[in-house]
CSV table of C-alpha atoms and ligand atoms in Angstrom, one decimal:
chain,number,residue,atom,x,y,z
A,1,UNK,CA,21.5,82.1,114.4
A,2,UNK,CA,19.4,78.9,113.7
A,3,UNK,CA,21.2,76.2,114.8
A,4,UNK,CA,20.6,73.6,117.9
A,5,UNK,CA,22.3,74.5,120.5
A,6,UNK,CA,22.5,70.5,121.7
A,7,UNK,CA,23.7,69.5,118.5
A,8,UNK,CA,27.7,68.4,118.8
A,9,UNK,CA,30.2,71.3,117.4
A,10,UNK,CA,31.3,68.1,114.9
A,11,UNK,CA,35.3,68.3,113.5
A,12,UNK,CA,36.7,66.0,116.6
A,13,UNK,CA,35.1,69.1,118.8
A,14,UNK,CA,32.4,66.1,121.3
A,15,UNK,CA,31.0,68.8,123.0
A,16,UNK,CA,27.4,71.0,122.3
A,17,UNK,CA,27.5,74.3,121.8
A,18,UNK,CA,25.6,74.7,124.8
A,19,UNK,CA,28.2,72.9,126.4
A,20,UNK,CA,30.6,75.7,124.9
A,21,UNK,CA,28.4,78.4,126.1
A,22,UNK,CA,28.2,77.3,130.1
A,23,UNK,CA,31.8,76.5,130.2
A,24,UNK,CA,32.3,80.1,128.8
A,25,UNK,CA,30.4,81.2,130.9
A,26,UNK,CA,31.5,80.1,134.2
A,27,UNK,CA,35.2,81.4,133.0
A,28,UNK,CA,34.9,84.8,131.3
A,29,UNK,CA,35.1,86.8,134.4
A,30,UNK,CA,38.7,85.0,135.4
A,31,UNK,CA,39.5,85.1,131.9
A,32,UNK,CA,38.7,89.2,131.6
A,33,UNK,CA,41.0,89.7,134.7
A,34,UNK,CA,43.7,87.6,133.6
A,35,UNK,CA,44.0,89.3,130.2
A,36,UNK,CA,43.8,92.9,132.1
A,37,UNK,CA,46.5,91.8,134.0
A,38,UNK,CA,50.0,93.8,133.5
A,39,UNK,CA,51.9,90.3,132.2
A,40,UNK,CA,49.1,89.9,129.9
A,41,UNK,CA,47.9,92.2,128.7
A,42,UNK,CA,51.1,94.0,126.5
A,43,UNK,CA,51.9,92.6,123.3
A,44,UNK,CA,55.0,93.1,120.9
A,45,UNK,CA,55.1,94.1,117.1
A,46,UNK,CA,56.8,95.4,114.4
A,47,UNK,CA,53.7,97.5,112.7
A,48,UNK,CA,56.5,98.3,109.9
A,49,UNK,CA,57.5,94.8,108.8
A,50,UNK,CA,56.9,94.5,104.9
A,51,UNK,CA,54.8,92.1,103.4
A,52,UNK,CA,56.9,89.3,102.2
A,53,UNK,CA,54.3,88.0,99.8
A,54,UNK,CA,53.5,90.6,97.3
A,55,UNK,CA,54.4,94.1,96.3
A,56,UNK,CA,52.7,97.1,94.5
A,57,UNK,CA,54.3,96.2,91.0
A,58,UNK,CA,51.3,92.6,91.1
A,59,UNK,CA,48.5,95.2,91.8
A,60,UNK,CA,48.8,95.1,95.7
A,61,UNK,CA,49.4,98.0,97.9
A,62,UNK,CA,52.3,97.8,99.9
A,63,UNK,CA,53.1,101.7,100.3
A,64,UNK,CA,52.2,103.2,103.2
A,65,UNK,CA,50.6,106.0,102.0
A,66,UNK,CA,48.0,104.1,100.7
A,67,UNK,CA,47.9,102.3,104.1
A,68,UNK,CA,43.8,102.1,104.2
A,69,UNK,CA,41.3,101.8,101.6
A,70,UNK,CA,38.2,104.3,102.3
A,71,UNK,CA,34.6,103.1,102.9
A,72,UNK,CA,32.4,104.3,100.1
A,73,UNK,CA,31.2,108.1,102.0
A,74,UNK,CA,33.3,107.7,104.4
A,75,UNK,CA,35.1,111.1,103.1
A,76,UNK,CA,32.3,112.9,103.8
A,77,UNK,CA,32.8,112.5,107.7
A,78,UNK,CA,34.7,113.8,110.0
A,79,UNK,CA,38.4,113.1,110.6
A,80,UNK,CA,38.2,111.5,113.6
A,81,UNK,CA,35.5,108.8,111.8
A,82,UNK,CA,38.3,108.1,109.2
A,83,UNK,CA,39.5,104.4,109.0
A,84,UNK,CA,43.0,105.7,109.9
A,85,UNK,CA,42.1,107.1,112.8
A,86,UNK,CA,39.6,104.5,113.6
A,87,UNK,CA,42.1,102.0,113.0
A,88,UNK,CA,45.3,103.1,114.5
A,89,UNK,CA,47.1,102.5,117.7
A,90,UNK,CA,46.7,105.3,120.8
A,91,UNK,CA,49.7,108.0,120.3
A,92,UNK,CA,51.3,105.9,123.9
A,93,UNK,CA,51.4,102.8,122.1
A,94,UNK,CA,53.1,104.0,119.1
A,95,UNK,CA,56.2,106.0,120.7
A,96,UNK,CA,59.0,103.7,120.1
A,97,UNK,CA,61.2,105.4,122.3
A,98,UNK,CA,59.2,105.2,124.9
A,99,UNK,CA,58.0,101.8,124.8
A,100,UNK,CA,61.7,100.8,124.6
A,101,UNK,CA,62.4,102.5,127.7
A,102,UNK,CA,59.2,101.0,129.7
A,103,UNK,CA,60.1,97.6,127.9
A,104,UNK,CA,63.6,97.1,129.8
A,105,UNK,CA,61.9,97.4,133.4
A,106,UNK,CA,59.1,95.8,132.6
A,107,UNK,CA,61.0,92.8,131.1
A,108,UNK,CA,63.1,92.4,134.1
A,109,UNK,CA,59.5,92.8,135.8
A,110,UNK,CA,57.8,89.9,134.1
A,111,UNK,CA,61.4,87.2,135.1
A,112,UNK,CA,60.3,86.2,131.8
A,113,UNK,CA,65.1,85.6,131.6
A,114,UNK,CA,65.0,81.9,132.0
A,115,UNK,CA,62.6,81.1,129.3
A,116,UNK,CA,64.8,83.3,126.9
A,117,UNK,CA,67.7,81.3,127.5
A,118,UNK,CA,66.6,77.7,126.6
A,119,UNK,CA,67.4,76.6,123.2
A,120,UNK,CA,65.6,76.2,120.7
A,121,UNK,CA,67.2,73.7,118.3
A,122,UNK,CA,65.6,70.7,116.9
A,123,UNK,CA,63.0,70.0,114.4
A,124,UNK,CA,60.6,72.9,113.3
A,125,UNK,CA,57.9,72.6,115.4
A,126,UNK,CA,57.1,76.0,114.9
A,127,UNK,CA,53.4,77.1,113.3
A,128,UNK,CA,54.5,81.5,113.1
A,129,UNK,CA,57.7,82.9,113.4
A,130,UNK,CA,59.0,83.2,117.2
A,131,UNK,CA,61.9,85.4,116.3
A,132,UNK,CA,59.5,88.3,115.3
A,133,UNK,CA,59.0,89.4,118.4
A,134,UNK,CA,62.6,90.2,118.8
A,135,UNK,CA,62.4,92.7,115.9
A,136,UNK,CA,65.0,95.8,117.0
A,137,UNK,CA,61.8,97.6,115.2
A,138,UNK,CA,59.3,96.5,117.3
A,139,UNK,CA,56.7,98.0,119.8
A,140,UNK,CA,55.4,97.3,122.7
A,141,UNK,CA,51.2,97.7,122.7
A,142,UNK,CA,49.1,97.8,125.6
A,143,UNK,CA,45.9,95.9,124.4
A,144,UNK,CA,43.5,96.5,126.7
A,145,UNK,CA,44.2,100.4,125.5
A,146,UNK,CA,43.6,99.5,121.7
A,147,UNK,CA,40.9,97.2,121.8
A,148,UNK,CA,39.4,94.8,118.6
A,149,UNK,CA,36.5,96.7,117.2
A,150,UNK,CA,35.0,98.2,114.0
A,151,UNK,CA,38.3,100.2,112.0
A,152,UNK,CA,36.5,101.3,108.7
A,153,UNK,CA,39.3,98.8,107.4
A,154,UNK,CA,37.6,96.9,104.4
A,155,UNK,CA,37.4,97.3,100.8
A,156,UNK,CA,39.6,95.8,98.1
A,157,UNK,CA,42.4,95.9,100.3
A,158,UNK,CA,41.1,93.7,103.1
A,159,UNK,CA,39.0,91.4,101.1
A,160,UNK,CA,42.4,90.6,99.0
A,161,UNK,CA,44.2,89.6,102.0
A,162,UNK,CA,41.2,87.2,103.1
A,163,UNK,CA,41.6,85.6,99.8
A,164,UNK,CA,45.0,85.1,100.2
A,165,UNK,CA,44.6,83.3,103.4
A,166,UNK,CA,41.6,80.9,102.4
A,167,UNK,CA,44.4,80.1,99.4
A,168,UNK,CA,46.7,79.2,102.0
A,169,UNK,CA,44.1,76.2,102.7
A,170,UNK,CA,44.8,74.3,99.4
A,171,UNK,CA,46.9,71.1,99.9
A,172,UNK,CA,48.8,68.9,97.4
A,173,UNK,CA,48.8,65.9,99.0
A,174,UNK,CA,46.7,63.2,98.4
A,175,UNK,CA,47.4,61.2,101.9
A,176,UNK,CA,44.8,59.7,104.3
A,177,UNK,CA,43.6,62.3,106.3
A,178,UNK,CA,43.7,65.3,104.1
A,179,UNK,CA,40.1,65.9,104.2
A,180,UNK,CA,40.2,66.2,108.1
A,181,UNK,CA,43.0,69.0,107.7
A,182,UNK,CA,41.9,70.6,105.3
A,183,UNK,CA,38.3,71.1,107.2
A,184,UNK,CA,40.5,72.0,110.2
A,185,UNK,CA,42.4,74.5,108.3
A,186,UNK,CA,39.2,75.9,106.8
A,187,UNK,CA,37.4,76.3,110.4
A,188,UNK,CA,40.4,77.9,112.1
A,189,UNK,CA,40.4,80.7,109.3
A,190,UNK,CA,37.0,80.9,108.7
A,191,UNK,CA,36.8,81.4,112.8
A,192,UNK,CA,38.8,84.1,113.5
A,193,UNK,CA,37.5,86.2,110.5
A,194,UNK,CA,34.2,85.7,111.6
A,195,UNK,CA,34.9,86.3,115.3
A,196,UNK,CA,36.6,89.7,113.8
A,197,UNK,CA,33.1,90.1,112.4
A,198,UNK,CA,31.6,89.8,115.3
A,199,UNK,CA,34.0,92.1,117.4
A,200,UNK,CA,33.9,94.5,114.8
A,201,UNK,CA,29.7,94.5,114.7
A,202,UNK,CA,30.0,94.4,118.5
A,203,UNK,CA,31.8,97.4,119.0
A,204,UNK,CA,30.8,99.3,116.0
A,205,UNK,CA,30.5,103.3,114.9
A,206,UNK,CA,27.1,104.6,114.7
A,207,UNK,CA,28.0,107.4,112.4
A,208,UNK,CA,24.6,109.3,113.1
A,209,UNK,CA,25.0,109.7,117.0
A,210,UNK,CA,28.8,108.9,116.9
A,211,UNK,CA,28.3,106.3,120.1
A,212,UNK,CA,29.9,102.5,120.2
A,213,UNK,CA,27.7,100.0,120.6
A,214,UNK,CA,26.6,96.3,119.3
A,215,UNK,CA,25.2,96.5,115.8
A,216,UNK,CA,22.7,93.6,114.8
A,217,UNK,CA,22.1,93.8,111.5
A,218,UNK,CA,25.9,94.3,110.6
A,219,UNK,CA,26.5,91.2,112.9
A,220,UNK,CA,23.7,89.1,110.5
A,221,UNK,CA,25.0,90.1,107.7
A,222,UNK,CA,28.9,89.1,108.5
A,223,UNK,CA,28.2,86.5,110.5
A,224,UNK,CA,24.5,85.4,112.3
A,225,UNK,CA,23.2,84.6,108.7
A,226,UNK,CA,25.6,81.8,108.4
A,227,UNK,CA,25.5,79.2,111.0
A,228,UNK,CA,28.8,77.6,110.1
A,229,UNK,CA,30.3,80.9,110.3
A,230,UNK,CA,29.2,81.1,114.3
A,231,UNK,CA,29.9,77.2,114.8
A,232,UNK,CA,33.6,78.1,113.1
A,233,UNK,CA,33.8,80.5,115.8
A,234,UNK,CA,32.5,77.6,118.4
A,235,UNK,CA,35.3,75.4,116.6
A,236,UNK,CA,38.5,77.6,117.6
A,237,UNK,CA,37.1,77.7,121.1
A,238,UNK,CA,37.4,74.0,121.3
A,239,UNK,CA,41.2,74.0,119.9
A,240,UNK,CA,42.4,76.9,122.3
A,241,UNK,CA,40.2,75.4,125.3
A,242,UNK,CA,42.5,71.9,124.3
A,243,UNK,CA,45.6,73.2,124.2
A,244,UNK,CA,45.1,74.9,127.3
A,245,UNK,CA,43.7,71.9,128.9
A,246,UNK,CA,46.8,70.0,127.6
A,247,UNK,CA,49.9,72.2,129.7
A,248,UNK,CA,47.7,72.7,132.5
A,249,UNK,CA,50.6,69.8,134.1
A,250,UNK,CA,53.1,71.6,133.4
A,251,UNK,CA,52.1,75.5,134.0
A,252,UNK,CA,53.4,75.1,137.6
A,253,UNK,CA,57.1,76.3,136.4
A,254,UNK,CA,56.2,79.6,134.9
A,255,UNK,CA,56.5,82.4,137.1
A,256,UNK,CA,55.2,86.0,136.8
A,257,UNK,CA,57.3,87.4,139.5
A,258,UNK,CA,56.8,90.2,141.8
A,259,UNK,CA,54.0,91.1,143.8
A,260,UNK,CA,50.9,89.7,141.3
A,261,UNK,CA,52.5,86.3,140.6
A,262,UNK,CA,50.4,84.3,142.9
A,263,UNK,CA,47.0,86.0,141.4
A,264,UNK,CA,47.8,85.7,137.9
A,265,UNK,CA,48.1,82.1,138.6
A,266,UNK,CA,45.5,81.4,140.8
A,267,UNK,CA,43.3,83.2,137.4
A,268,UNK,CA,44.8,81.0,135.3
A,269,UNK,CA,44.0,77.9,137.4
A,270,UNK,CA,41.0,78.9,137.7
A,271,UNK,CA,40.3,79.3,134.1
A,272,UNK,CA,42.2,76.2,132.7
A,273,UNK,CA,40.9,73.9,135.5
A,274,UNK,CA,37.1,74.7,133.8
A,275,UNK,CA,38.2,72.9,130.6
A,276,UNK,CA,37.3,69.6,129.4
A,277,UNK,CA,39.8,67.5,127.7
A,278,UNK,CA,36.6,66.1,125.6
A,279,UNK,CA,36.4,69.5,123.8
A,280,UNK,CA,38.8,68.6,121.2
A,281,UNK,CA,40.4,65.3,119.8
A,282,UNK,CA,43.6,66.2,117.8
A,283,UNK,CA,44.6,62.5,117.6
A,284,UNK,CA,42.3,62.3,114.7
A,285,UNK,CA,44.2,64.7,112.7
A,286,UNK,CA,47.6,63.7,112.1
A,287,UNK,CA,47.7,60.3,113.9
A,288,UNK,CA,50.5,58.1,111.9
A,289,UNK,CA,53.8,58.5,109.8
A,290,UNK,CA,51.7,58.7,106.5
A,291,UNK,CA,50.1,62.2,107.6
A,292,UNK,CA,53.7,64.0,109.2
A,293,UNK,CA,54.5,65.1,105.5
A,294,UNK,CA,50.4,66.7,105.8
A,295,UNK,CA,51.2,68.3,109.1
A,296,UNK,CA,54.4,70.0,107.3
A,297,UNK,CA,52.4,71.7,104.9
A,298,UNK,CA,49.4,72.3,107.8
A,299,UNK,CA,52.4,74.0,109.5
A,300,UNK,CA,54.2,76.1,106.7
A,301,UNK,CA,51.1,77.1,105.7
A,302,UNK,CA,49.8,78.1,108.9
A,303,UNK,CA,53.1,79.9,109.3
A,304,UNK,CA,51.9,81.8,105.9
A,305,UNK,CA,49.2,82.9,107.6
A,306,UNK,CA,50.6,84.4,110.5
A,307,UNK,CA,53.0,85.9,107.9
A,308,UNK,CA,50.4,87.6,106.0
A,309,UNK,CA,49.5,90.0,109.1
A,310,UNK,CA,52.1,92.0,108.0
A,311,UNK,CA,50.3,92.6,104.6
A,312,UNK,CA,47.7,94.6,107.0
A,313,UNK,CA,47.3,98.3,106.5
A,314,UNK,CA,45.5,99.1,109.3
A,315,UNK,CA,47.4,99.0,112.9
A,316,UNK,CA,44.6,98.0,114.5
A,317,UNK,CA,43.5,94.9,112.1
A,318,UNK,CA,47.2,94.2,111.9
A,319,UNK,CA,47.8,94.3,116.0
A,320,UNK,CA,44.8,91.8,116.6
A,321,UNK,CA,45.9,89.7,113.4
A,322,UNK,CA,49.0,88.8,114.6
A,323,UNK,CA,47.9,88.5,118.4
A,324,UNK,CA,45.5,86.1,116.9
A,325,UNK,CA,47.2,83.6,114.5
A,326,UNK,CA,50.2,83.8,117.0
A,327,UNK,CA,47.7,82.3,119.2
A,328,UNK,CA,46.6,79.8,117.1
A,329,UNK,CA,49.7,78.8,115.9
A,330,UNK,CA,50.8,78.1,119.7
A,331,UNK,CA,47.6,76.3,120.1
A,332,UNK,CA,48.3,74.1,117.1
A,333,UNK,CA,52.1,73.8,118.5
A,334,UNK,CA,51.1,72.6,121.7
A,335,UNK,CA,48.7,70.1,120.2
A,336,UNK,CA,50.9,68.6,117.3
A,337,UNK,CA,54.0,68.4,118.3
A,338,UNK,CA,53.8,67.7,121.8
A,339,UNK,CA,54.9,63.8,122.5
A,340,UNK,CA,51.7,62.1,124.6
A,341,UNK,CA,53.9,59.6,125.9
A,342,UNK,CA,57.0,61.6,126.6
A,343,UNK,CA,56.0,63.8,130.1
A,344,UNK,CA,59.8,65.3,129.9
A,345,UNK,CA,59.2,66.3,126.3
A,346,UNK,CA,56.0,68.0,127.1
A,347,UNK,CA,57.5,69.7,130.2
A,348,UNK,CA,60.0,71.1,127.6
A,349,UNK,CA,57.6,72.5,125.3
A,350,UNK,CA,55.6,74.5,127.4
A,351,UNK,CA,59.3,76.1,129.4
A,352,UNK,CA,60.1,77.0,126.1
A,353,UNK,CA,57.3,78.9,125.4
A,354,UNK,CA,58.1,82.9,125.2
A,355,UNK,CA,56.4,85.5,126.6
A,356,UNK,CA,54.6,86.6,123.6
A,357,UNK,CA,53.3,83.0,122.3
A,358,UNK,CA,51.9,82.9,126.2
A,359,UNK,CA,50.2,86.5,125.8
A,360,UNK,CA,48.8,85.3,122.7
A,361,UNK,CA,47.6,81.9,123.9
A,362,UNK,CA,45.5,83.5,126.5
A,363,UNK,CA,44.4,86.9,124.4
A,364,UNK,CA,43.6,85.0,122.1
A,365,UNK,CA,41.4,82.5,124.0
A,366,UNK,CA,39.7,86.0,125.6
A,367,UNK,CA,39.2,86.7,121.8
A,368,UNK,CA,36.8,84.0,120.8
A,369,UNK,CA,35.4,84.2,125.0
A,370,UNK,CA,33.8,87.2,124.0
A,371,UNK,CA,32.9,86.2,120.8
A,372,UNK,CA,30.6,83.9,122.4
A,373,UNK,CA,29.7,86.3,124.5
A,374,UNK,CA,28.5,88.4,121.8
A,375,UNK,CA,26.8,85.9,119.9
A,376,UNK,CA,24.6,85.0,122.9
A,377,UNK,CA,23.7,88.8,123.2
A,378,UNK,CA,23.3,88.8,119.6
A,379,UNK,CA,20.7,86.4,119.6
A,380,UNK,CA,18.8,87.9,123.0
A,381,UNK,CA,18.5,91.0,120.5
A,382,UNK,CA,17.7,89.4,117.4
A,383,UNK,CA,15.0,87.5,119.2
A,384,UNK,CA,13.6,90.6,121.2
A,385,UNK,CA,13.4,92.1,117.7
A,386,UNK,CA,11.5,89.7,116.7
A,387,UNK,CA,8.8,89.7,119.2
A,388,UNK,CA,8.1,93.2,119.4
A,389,UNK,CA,7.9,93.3,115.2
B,401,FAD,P1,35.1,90.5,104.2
B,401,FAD,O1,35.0,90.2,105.7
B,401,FAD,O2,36.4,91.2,103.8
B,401,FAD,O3,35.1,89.0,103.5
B,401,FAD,C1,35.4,88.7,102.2
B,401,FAD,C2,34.5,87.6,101.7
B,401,FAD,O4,34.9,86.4,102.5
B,401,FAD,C3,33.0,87.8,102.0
B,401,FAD,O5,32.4,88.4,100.9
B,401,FAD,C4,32.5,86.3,102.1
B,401,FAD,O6,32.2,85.7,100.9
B,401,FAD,C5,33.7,85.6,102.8
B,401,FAD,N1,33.5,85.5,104.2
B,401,FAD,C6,33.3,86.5,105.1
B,401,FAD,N2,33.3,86.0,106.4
B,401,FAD,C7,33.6,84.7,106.3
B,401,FAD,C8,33.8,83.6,107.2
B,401,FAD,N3,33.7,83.9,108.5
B,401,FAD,N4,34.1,82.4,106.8
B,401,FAD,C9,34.2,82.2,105.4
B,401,FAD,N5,34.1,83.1,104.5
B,401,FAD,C10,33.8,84.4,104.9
B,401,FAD,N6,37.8,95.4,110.4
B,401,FAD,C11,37.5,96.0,111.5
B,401,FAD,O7,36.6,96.9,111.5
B,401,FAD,N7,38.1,95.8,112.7
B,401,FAD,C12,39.1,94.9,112.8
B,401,FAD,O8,39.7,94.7,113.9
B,401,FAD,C13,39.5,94.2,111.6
B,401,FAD,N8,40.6,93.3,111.7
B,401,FAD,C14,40.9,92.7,110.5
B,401,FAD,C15,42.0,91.8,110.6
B,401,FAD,C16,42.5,91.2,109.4
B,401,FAD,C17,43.6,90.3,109.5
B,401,FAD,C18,41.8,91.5,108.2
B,401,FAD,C19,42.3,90.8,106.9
B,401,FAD,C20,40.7,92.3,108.1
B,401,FAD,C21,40.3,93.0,109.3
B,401,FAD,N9,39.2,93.8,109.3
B,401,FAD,C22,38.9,94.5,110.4
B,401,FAD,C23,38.4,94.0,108.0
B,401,FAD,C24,37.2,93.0,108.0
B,401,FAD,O9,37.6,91.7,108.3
B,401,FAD,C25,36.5,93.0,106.7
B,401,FAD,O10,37.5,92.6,105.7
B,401,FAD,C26,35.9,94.3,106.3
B,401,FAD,O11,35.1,94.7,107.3
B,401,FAD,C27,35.2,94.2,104.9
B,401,FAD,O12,34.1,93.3,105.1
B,401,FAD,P2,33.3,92.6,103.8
B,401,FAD,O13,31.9,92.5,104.3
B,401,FAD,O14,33.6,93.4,102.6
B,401,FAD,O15,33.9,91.2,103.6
């Protein structure tokens, strides 16, 4: 990737990307346990949702039989190499029934009751939809058992719904300020589909010896050929890092119950307390009446985004989707509509957080943490290449 590593990240983000890659990594190891951890590392979805955007009769595939589109050859392989099966969830993950069962005692496990109860009235200050985790259809998904890596997912399928979220990122307003959110929009999508690129060139199929491992040239070709792509990647960092800078305060309530409570917080303490409030500047985004009509159309259309997961035919892609812009719509939450001035107000936000929005905050921060991971290694190899050419 050729880009200077002491130049600033730019988009309100006054930190270097080498400022990025020592804060990373000093935290990954906390940040690995804490996501391994039993609060944090289950997730909830309904894989079943329908797309609410578009159906079969406009030329998209909704239908479940046609659930993934095939890679050119990828027929001739064997089933287990299919994008289905590459792409789907373990058989644990998927039995309903059971999950259900597991899910009440480890609910009760995770105290997670008084958060439940607060209300949740007031303005929308909501970037996904919160309710979807309470689906009756849902399933409970241990992540660390389906991890993000190459599916076979792609095709016209895949590249339809990326064009439907860069669409999202088209705003009617002409008020002070759109340029900034429209660039901010544009980084935080163009982020996480690059850091999919780089997971799924990371942990990618070698069909010849059938054995998982990082693939460089894939990983140019998505990603390390395009250095805004990487510093995209570098960008989300720096809004995840900020919002988790920003409730550090005001973590001390949660509680994680039984016998792991003190750990899991002594891991996220440990990981939050690493983070620089310099990282990010939201103030420069939506900073006066004039832009709260913008940052109403940021949000709905943000909220589109999250929404479109559903359109995803793979489990898999679909599973880390929605982990991932629920994530960043908690992150965008916590950093718009939080009141500086009002330390009750903020307080309030962050006890109302669920469960889930919490999972995804951190998972998702993990996400991009290994992203940078990789694109360190990435280089290592790219420049070992290089000298022995
Ligand atoms: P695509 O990645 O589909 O991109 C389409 C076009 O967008 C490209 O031609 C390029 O012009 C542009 N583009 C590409 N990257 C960027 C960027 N970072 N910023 C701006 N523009 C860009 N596949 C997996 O193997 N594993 C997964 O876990 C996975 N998860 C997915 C999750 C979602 C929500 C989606 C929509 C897809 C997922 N996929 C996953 C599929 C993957 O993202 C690609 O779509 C697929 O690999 C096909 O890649 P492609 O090279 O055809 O181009």
């Amino acid at each position: 990737c050729k880009m200077d590593k002491d130049s600033l990240v730019g988009s309100s983000c006054d930190v270097t990307f080498k400022e990025i890659n020592d804060i990373n990594h000093k935290i990954r190891p906390d940040l690995l346990s804490l996501v391994h951890s039993d609060f944090f590392k289950y997730f909830k979805l309904d894989l079943y949702k329908e797309c609410p955007f578009w159906n079969d009769n406009n030329g998209y595939c909704v239908n479940r039989a046609c659930a993934v589109d095939v890679v050119e050859d990828w027929d001739q392989l064997p089933a287990y190499w299919q994008p289905e099966v590459l792409g789907s969830l373990t058989n644990e993950s998927l039995s309903a029934d059971q999950a259900r069962d597991d899910e009440c005692s480890f609910l009760d496990q995770l105290c997670d009751n008084s958060r439940a109860k607060l209300s949740r009235q007031g303005p929308d200050i909501e970037y996904c939809d919160i309710e979807d985790f309470h689906n009756d259809q849902s399933v409970l998904v241990d992540l660390t058992a389906n991890p993000e890596r190459f599916t076979g997912y792609g095709g016209e399928q895949s590249s339809q719904i990326w064009s439907s979220i860069y669409r999202e990122n088209c705003f009617t307003l002409n008020e002070t300020g759109q340029c900034l959110a429209k660039d901010a929009f544009y980084r935080l999508v163009s982020g996480l589909h690059a850091s999919i690129g780089t997971h799924l060139s990371n942990d990618h199929l070698n069909t010849e010896t059938a054995k998982w491992g990082p693939n460089l040239e894939l990983f140019m070709a998505r990603v390390g050929n395009f250095p805004e792509r990487v510093a995209n990647i570098y960008f989300n960092y720096a809004v995840v890092a900020k919002a988790l800078w920003k409730i550090q305060p005001y973590l001390s309530h949660l509680e994680f119950c039984n016998a792991y409570h003190e750990d899991v917080k002594s891991m996220i303490t440990s990981v939050v307390s690493n983070l620089d409030s310099k990282i990010f500047n939201e103030d420069v985004l939506f900073h006066d009446d004039i832009s709260s009509k913008l940052k109403n159309d940021f949000r709905s259309r943000f909220k589109n985004v999250t929404k479109i997961m559903d359109c995803v035919h793979c489990d898999r892609c679909r599973l880390w989707g929605k982990v991932q812009t629920t994530g960043y719509a908690t992150s965008l939450k916590i950093l718009f509509e939080i009141d500086t001035d009002d330390e009750e107000a903020k307080q309030t936000v962050v006890d109302k957080l669920t469960k889930y929005e919490l999972i995804a905050l951190f998972n998702t921060f993990d996400r991009l943490s290994k992203s940078i991971e990789s694109i360190n290694n990435f280089e290592k190899m790219y420049n070992d290449k290089l000298l022995t050419a």
